[in-house]
Short mmCIF file of C-alpha atoms and ligand atoms in Angstrom, two decimals:
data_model
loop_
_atom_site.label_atom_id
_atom_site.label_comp_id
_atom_site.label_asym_id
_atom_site.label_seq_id
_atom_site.Cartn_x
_atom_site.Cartn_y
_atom_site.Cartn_z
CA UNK A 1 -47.89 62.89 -117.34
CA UNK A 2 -46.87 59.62 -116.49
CA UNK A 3 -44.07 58.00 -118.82
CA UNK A 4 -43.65 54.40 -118.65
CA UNK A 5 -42.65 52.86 -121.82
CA UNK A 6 -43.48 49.46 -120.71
CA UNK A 7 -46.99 48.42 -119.00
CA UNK A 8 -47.07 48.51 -115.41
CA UNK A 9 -43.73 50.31 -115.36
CA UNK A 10 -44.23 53.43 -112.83
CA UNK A 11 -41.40 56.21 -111.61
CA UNK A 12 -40.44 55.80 -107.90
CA UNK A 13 -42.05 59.33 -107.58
CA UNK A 14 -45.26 57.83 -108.55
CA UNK A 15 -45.46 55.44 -106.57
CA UNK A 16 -48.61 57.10 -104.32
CA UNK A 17 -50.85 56.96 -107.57
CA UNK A 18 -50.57 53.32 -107.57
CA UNK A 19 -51.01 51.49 -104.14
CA UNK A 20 -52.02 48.36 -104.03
CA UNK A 21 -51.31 47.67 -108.01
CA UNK A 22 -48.55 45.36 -109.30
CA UNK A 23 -45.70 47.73 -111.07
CA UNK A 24 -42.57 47.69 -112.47
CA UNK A 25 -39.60 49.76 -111.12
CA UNK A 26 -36.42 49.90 -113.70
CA UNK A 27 -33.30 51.49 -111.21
CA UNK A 28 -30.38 51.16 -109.74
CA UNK A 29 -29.33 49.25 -106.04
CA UNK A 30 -28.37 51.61 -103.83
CA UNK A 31 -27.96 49.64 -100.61
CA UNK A 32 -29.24 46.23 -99.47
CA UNK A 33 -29.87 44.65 -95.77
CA UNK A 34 -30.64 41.24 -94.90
CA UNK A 35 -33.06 40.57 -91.73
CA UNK A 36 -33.50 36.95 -91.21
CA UNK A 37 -36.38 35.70 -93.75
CA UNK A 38 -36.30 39.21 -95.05
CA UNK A 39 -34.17 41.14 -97.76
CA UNK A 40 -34.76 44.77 -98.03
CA UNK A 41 -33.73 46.26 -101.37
CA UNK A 42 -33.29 50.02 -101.61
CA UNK A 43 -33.70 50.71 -105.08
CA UNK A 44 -33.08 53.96 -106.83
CA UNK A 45 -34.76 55.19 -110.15
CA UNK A 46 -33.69 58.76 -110.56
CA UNK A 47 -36.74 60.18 -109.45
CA UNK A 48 -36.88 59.02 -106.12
CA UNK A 49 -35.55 55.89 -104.10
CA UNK A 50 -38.24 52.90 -103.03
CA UNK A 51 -37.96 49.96 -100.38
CA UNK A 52 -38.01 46.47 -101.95
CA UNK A 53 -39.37 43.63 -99.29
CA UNK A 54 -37.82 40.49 -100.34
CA UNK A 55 -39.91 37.75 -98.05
CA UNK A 56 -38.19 33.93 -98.60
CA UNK A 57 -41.86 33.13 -97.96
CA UNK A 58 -43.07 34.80 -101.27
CA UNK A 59 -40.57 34.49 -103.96
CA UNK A 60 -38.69 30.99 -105.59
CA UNK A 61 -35.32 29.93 -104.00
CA UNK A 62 -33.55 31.47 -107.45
CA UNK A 63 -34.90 35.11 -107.05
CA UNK A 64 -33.95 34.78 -103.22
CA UNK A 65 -30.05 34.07 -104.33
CA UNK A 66 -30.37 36.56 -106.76
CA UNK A 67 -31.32 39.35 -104.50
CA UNK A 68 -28.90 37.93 -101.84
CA UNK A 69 -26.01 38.57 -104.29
CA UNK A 70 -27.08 42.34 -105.48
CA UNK A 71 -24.07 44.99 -105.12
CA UNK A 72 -24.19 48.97 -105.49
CA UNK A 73 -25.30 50.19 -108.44
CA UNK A 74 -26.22 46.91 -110.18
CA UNK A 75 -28.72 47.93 -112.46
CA UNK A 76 -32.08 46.40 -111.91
CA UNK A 77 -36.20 45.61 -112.78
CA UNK A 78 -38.22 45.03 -109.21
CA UNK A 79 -41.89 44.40 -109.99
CA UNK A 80 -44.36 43.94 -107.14
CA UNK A 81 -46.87 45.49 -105.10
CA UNK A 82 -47.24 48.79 -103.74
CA UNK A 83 -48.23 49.32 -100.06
CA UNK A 84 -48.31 52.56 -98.32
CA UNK A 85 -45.73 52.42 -95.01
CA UNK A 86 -45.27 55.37 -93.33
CA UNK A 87 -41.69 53.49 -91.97
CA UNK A 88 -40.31 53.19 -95.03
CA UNK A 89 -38.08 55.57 -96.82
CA UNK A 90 -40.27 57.72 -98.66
CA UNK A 91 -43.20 56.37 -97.71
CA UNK A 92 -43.99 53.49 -99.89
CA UNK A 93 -42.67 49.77 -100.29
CA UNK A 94 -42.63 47.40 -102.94
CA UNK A 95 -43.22 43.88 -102.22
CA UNK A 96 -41.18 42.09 -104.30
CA UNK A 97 -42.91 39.50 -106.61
CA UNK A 98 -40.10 39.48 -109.46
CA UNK A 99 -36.79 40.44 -109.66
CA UNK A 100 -34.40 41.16 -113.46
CA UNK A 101 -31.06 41.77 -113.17
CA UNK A 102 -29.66 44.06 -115.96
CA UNK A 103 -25.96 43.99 -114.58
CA UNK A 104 -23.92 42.52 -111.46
CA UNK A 105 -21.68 46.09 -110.74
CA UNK A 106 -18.41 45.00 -109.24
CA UNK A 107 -16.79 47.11 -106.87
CA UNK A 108 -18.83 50.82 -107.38
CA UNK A 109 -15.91 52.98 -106.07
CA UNK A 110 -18.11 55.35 -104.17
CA UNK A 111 -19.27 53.60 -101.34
CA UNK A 112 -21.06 54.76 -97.63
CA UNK A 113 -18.05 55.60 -95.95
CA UNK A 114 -16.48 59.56 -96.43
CA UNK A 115 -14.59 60.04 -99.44
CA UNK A 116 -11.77 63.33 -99.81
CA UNK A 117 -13.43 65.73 -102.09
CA UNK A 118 -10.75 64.66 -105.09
CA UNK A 119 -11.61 61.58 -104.80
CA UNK A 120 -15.11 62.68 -105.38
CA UNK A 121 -14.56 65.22 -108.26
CA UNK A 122 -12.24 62.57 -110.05
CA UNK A 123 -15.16 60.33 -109.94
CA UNK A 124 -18.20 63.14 -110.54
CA UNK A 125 -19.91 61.02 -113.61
CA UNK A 126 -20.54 58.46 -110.50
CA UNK A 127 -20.79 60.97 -107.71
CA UNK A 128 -23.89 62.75 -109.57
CA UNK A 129 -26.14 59.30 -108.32
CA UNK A 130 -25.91 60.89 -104.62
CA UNK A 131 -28.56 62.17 -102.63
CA UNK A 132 -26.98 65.23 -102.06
CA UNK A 133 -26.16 65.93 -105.53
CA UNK A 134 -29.45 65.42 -106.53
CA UNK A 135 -30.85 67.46 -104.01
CA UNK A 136 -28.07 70.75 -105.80
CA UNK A 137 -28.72 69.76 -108.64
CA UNK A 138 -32.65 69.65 -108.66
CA UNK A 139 -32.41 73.12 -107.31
CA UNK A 140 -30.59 74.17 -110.29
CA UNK A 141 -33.01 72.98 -112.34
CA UNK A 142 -35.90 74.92 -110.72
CA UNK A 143 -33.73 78.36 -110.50
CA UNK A 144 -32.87 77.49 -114.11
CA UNK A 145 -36.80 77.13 -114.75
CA UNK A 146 -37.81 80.48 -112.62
CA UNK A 147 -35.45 82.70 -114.63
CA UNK A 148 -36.97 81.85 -117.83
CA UNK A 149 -40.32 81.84 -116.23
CA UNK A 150 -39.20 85.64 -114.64
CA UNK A 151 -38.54 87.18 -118.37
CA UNK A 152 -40.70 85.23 -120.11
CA UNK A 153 -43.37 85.88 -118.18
CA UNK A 154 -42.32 89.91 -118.13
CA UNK A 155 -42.67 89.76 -122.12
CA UNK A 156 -38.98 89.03 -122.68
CA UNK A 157 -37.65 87.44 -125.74
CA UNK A 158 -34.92 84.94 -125.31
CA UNK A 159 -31.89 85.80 -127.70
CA UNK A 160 -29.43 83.45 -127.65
CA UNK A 161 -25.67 84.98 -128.08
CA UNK A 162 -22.61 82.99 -130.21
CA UNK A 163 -20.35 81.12 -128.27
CA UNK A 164 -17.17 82.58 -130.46
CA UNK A 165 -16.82 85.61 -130.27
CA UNK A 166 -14.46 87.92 -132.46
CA UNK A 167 -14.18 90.70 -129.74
CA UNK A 168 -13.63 90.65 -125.76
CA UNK A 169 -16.50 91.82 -123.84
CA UNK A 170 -15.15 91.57 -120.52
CA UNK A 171 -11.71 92.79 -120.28
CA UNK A 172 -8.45 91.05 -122.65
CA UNK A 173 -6.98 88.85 -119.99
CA UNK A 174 -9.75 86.64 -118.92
CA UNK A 175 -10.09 85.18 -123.24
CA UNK A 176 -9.85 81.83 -124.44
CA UNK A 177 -8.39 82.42 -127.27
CA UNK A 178 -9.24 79.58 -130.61
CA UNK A 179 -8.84 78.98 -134.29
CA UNK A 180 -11.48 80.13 -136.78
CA UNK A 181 -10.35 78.36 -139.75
CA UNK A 182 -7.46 80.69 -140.12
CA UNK A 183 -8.75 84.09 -138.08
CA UNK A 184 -7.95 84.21 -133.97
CA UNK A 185 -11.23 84.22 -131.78
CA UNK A 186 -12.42 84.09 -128.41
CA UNK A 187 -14.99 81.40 -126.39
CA UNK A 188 -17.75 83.83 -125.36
CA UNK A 189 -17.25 85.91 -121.81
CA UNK A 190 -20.38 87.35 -122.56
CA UNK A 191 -23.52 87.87 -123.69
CA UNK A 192 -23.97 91.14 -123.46
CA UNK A 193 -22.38 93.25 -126.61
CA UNK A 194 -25.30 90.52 -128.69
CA UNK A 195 -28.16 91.36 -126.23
CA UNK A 196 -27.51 95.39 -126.83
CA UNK A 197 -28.08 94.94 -130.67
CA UNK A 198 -30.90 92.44 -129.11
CA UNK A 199 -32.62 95.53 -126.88
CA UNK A 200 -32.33 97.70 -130.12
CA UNK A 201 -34.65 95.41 -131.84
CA UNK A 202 -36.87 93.45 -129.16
CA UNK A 203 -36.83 96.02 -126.16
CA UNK A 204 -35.90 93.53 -123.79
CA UNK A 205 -34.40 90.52 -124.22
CA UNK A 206 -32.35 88.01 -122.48
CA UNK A 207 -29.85 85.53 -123.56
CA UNK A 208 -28.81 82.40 -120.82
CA UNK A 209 -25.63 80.30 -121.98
CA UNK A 210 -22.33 78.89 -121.11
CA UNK A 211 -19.73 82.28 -120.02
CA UNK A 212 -16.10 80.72 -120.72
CA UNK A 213 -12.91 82.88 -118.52
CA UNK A 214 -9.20 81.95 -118.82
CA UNK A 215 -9.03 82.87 -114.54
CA UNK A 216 -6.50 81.90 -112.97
CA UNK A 217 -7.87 82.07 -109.68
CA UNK A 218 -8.62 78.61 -107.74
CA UNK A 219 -11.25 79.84 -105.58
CA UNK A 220 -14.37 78.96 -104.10
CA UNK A 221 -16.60 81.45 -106.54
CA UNK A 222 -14.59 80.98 -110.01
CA UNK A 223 -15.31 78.37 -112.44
CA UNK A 224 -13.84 78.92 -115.65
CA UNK A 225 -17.12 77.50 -117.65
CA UNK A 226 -20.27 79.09 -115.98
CA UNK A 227 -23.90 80.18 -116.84
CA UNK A 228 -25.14 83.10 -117.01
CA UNK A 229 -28.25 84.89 -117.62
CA UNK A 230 -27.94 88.35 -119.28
CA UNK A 231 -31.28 90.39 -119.55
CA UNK A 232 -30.99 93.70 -121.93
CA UNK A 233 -33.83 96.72 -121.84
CA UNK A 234 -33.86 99.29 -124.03
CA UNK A 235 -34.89 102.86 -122.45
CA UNK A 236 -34.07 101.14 -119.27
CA UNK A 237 -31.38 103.62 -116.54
CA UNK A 238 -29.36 102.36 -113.17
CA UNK A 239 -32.27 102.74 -111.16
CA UNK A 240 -34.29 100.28 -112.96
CA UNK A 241 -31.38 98.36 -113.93
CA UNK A 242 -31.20 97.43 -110.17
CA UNK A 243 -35.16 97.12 -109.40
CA UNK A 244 -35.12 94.22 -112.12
CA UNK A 245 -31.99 92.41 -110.66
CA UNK A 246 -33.48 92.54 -106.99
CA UNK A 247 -37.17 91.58 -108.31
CA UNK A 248 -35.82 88.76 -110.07
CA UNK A 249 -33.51 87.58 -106.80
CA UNK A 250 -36.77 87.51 -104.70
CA UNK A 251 -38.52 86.04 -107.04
CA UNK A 252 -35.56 83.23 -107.53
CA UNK A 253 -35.48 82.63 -103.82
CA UNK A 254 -39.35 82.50 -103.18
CA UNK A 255 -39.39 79.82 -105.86
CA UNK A 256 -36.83 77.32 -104.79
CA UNK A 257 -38.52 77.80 -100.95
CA UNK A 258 -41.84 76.88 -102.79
CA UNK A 259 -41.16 73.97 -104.56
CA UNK A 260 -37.42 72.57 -103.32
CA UNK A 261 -38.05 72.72 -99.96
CA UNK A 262 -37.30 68.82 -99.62
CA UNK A 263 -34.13 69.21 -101.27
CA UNK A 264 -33.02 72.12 -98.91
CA UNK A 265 -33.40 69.82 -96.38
CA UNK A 266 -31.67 67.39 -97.47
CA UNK A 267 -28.55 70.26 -97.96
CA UNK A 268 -29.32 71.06 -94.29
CA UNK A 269 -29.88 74.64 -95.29
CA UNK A 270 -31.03 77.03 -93.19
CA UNK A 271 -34.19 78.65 -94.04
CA UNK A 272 -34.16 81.84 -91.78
CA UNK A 273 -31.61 83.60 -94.16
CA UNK A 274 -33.85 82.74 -97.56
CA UNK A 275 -37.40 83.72 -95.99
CA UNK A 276 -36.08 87.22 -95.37
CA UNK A 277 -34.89 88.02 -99.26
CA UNK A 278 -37.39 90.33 -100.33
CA UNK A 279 -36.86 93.14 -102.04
CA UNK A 280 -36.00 96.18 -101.98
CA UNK A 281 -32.61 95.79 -101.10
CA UNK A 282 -29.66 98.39 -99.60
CA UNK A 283 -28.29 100.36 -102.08
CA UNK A 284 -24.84 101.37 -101.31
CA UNK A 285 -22.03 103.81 -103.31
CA UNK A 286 -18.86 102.51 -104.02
CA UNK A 287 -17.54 105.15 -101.48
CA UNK A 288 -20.38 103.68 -99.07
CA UNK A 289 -18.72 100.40 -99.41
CA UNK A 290 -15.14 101.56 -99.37
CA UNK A 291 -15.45 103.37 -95.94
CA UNK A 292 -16.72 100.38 -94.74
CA UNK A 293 -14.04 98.27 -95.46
CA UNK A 294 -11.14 100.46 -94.11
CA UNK A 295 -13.01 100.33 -91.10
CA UNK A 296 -12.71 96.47 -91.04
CA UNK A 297 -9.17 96.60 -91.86
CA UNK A 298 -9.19 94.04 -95.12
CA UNK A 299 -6.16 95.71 -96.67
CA UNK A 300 -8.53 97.29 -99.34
CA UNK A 301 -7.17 100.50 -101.15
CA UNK A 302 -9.58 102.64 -102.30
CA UNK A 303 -10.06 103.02 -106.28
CA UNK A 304 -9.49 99.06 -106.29
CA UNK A 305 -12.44 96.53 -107.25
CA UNK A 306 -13.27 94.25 -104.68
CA UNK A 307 -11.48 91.12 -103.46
CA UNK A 308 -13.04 88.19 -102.17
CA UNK A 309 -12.43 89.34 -98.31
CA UNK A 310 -13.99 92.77 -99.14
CA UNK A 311 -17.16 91.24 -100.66
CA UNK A 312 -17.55 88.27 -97.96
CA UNK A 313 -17.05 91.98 -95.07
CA UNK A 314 -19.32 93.78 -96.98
CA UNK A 315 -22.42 91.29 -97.60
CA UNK A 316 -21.81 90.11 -94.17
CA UNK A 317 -23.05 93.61 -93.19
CA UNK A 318 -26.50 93.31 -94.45
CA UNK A 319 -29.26 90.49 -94.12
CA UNK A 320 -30.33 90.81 -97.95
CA UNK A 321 -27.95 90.83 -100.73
CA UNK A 322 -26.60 94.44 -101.03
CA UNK A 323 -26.27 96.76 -104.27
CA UNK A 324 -22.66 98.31 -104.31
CA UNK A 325 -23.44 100.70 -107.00
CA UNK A 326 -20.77 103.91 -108.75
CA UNK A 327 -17.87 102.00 -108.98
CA UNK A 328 -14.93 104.13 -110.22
CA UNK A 329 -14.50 104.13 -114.05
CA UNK A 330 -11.29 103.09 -114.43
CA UNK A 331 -11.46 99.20 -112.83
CA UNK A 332 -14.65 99.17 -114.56
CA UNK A 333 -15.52 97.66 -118.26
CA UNK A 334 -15.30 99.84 -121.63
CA UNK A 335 -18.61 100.23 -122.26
CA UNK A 336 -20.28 101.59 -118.78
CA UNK A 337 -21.43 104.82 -118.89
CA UNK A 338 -20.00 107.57 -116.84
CA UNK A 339 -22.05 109.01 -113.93
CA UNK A 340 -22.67 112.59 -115.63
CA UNK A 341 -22.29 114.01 -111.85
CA UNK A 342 -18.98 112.02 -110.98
CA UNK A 343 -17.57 111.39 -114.39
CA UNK A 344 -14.94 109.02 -112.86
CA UNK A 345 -17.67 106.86 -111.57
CA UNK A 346 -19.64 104.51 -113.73
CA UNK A 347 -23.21 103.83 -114.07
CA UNK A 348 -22.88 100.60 -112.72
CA UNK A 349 -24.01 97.87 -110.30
CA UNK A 350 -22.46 95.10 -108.40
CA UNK A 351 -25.37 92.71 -106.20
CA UNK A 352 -23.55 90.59 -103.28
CA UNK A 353 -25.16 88.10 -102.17
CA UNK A 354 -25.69 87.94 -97.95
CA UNK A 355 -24.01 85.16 -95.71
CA UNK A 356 -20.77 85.99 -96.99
CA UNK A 357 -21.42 84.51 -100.50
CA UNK A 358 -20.15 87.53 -102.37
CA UNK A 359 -20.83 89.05 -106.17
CA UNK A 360 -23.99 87.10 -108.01
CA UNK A 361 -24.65 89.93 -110.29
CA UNK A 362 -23.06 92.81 -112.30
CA UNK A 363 -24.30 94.90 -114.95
CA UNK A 364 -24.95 99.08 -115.30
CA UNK A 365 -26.10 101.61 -117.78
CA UNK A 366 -24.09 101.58 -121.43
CA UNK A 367 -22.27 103.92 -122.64
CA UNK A 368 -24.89 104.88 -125.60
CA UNK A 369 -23.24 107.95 -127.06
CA UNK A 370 -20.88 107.24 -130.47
CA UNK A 371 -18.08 109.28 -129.50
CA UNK A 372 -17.38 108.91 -126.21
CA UNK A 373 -17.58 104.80 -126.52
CA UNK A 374 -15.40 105.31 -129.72
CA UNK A 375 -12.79 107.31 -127.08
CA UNK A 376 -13.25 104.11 -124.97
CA UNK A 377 -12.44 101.48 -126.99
CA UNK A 378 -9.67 103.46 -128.21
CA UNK A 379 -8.17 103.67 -124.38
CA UNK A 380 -9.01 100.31 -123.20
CA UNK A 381 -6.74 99.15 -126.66
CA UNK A 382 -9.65 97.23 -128.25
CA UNK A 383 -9.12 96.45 -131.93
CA UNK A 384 -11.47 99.24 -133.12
CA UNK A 385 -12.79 96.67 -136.11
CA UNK A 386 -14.07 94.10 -134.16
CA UNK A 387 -17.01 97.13 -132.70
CA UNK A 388 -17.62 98.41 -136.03
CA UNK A 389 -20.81 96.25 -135.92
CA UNK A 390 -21.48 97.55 -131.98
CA UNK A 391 -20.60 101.60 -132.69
CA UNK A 392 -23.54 100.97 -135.72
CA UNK A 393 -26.21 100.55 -132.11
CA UNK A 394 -25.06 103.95 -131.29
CA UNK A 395 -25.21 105.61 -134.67
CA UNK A 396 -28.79 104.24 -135.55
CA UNK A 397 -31.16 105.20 -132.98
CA UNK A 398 -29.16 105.01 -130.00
CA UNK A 399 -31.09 104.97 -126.93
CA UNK A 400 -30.59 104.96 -122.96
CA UNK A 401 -29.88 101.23 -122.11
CA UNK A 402 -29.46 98.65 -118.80
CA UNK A 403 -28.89 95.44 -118.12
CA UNK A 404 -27.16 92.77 -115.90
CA UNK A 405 -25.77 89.53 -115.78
CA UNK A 406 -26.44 87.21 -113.12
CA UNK A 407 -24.14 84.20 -112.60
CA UNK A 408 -25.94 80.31 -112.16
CA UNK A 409 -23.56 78.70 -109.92
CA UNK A 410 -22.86 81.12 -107.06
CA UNK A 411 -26.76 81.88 -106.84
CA UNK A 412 -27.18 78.35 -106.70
CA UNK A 413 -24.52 78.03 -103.92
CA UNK A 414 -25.72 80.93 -102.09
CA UNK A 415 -29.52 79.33 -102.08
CA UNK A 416 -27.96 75.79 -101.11
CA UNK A 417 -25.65 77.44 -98.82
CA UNK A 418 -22.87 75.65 -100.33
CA UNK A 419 -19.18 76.51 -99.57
CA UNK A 420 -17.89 76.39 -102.54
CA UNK A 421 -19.29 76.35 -106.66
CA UNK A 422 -17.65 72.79 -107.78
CA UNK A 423 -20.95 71.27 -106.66
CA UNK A 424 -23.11 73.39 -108.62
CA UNK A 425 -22.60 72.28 -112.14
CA UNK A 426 -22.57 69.13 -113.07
CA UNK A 427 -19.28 68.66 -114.94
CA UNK A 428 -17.20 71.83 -113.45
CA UNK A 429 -14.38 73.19 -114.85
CA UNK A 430 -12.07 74.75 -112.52
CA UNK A 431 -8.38 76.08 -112.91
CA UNK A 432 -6.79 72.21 -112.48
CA UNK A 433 -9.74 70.15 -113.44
CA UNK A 434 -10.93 69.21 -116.71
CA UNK A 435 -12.13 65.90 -116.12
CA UNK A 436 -14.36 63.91 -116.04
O1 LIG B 501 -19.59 90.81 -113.45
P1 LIG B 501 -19.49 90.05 -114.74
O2 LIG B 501 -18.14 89.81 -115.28
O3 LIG B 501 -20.40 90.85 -115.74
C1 LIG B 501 -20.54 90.63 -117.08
O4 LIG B 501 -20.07 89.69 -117.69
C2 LIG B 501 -21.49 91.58 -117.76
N1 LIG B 501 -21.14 91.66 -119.19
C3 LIG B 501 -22.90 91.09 -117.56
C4 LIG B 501 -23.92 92.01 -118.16
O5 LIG B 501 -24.02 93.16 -117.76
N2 LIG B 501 -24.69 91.53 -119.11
O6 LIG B 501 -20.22 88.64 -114.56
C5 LIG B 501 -21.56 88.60 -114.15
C6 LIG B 501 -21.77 87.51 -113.13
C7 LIG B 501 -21.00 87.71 -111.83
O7 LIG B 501 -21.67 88.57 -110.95
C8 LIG B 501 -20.93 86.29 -111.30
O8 LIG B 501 -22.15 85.93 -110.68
C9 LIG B 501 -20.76 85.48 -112.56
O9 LIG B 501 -21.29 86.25 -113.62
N3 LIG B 501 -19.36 85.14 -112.80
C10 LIG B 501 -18.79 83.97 -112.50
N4 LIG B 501 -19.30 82.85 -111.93
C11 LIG B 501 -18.46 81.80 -111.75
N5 LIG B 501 -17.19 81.79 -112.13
C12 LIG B 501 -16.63 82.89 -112.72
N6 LIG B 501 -15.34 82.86 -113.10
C13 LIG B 501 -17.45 84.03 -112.91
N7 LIG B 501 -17.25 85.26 -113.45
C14 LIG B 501 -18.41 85.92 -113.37
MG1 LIG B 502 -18.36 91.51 -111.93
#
């Protein structure tokens, strides 16, 4: 559906439909060149980026100087006439009949030549007009678009969690602690405790929001505002927990090589890697995993959760993401559920993603009997009051229940084979950035 709000006014990307017809194009500069009698104007709308022939032959002496004196990102109207050119970028030209300038830009600070990566981030509100951003952040969108296409095809409903929270979901020393009028809560880590009462009453349901964690690690895989995508099924054990989590990273993959495929290009991404995520996956035990890695020497001791080294060995090892599943207990969340044949294991999964990109999904089978998750909270020193409301999902027709959370930005830097997740969102927040 087209959406001009002005007659004749047509989106770069549309440009095909209309060859041959007069239009309107409302954009930005993004780089001019001057050949003799000839100005070409590369104008960008958002959508797409079209080549604007400026012939002194065709316009008046006034729209000539104008065009002549055209900077970056001056914001501009170009109306003229389509033609189909296989040399130009894109494949389409405008020849240029009319020309409105909104605004002169003086000195746009990100210019051709390579800027540091600080220089970049302090500037992000600009930087987000690149190609290359685009090209991340349209494949965002369309992983963004495939998950809730996944559930909701799969007769999920989408049950959207608070962002304050009064309890911690994911361990006490990740919170962001605030100020409820008086009472002391916590910016969401989670999901998941919400989508539990959720499975009670829908079956299966997923919630997809910001995730907020007070980490204190600067590295390449932590933001400390993420998304994440938290799918909850009641009657639902390990085994199927996992089958959902690899069906939906196949079908996640298969989607963005569908329909990005111009944007992975763009990226320079390799496709080889993608077209061979299909599922199933490996399954490997924690012990599996842990063999592995005193083998390699990474200084891992066993009983520890992974480091960053030990996931970026271990998914190195495989040519699809890997499940690392039975971690033990004890590094594990309060409300996994023991494995009833190693009762210092837990019920749980851990998905890394291949290429060295590590964790992109964790999640297990709950703890669904009263007592024993009573006995948890109690050892993990969890202000019994705040569960009152969560122990009531275990004393009213507690059932068997799975699910997983799957983090946005290091599945969309594993897809984009990105090296790090700053480039994933479009305002990150990292350990020492808060700005723009
Ligand atoms: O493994 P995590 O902490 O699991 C949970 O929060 C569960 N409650 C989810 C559930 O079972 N419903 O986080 C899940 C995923 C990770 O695998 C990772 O992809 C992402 O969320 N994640 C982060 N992404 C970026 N920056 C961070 N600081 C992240 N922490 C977790
Ligand atoms: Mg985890």
């Amino acid at each position: 559906m087209a959406l001009a709000t002005v007659e004749g006014r047509i989106y770069v990307n549309e440009a095909g439909r209309h060859v041959a017809e007069d239009v309107w194009v409302f954009g930005w500069l993004y780089h001019r060149r001057d050949k003799g009698k000839l100005q070409f104007l590369l104008v960008r709308d958002g959508t797409g980026i079209i080549q604007c022939v400026v012939s002194k032959a065709d316009v008046d002496e006034a729209t000539w100087q104008q065009a002549a004196e055209l900077t970056q990102e001056s914001s501009v109207k170009v109306y003229g006439t389509v033609r189909q050119d296989p040399r130009a970028p894109g494949g389409y030209e405008l020849l240029l009949k009319r020309l409105e300038v909104v605004q002169i830009a003086k000195d746009y600070p990100i210019t051709p030549k390579e800027h540091g990566v600080d220089f970049l981030m302090d500037h992000r509100h600009l930087w987000l007009r690149s190609s290359r951003q685009h090209a991340i952040l349209r494949v965002r969108h369309e992983i963004i678009r495939a998950i809730r296409d996944f559930f909701d095809e799969r007769g999920f409903v989408l049950l959207d969690a608070p962002i304050f929270t009064p309890a911690a979901c994911e361990g006490t020393t990740t919170l962001f602690e605030t100020d409820y009028f008086g009472q002391k809560v916590y910016l969401t880590q989670s999901g998941q405790l919400y989508m539990e009462a959720g499975a009670m009453a829908f079956g299966k349901v997923y919630c997809f929001g910001p995730a907020f964690r007070a980490e204190r690690s600067k590295t390449r895989r932590h933001l400390i505002e993420f998304w994440m995508v938290e799918p909850e099924v009641a009657y639902f054990d390990l085994d199927d927990d996992m089958r959902l989590a690899e069906e939906l990273i196949e079908y996640l993959v298969q989607r963005v090589l569908e329909r990005k495929r111009q944007e992975l290009e763009v990226l320079e991404r390799d496709l080889a890697p993608l077209e061979k995520i299909r599922a199933p996956f490996p399954r490997i035990s924690y012990d599996e995993a842990a063999r592995i890695l005193e083998e390699a020497g990474t200084g891992f001791r066993f009983g520890d959760d992974f480091g960053g080294t030990d996931e970026t060995v271990l998914s190195e090892r495989f040519d699809r993401p890997v499940i690392v599943h039975r971690y033990p207990a004890a590094v594990k969340a309060f409300y996994m559920k023991n494995d009833p044949e190693q009762p210092d294991r837990a019920l749980c999964m851990d998905i890394l993603a291949p290429e060295g990109y590590g964790e992109i999904v964790g999640g297990g089978q709950r703890e669904d009997d009263l007592e024993i998750l009573e006995r948890k909270i109690e050892a993990h020193n969890l202000p019994r009051k705040a569960f009152e409301w969560y122990l009531d999902l275990r004393r009213y027709g507690t059932v068997p229940h799975a699910g997983f959370g799957l983090g946005i930005e290091r599945t969309v830097a594993w897809i984009c084979g990105l090296s790090h997740v700053r480039e994933t969102i479009p305002f990150p927040r990292m350990l020492y950035r808060l700005e723009p």
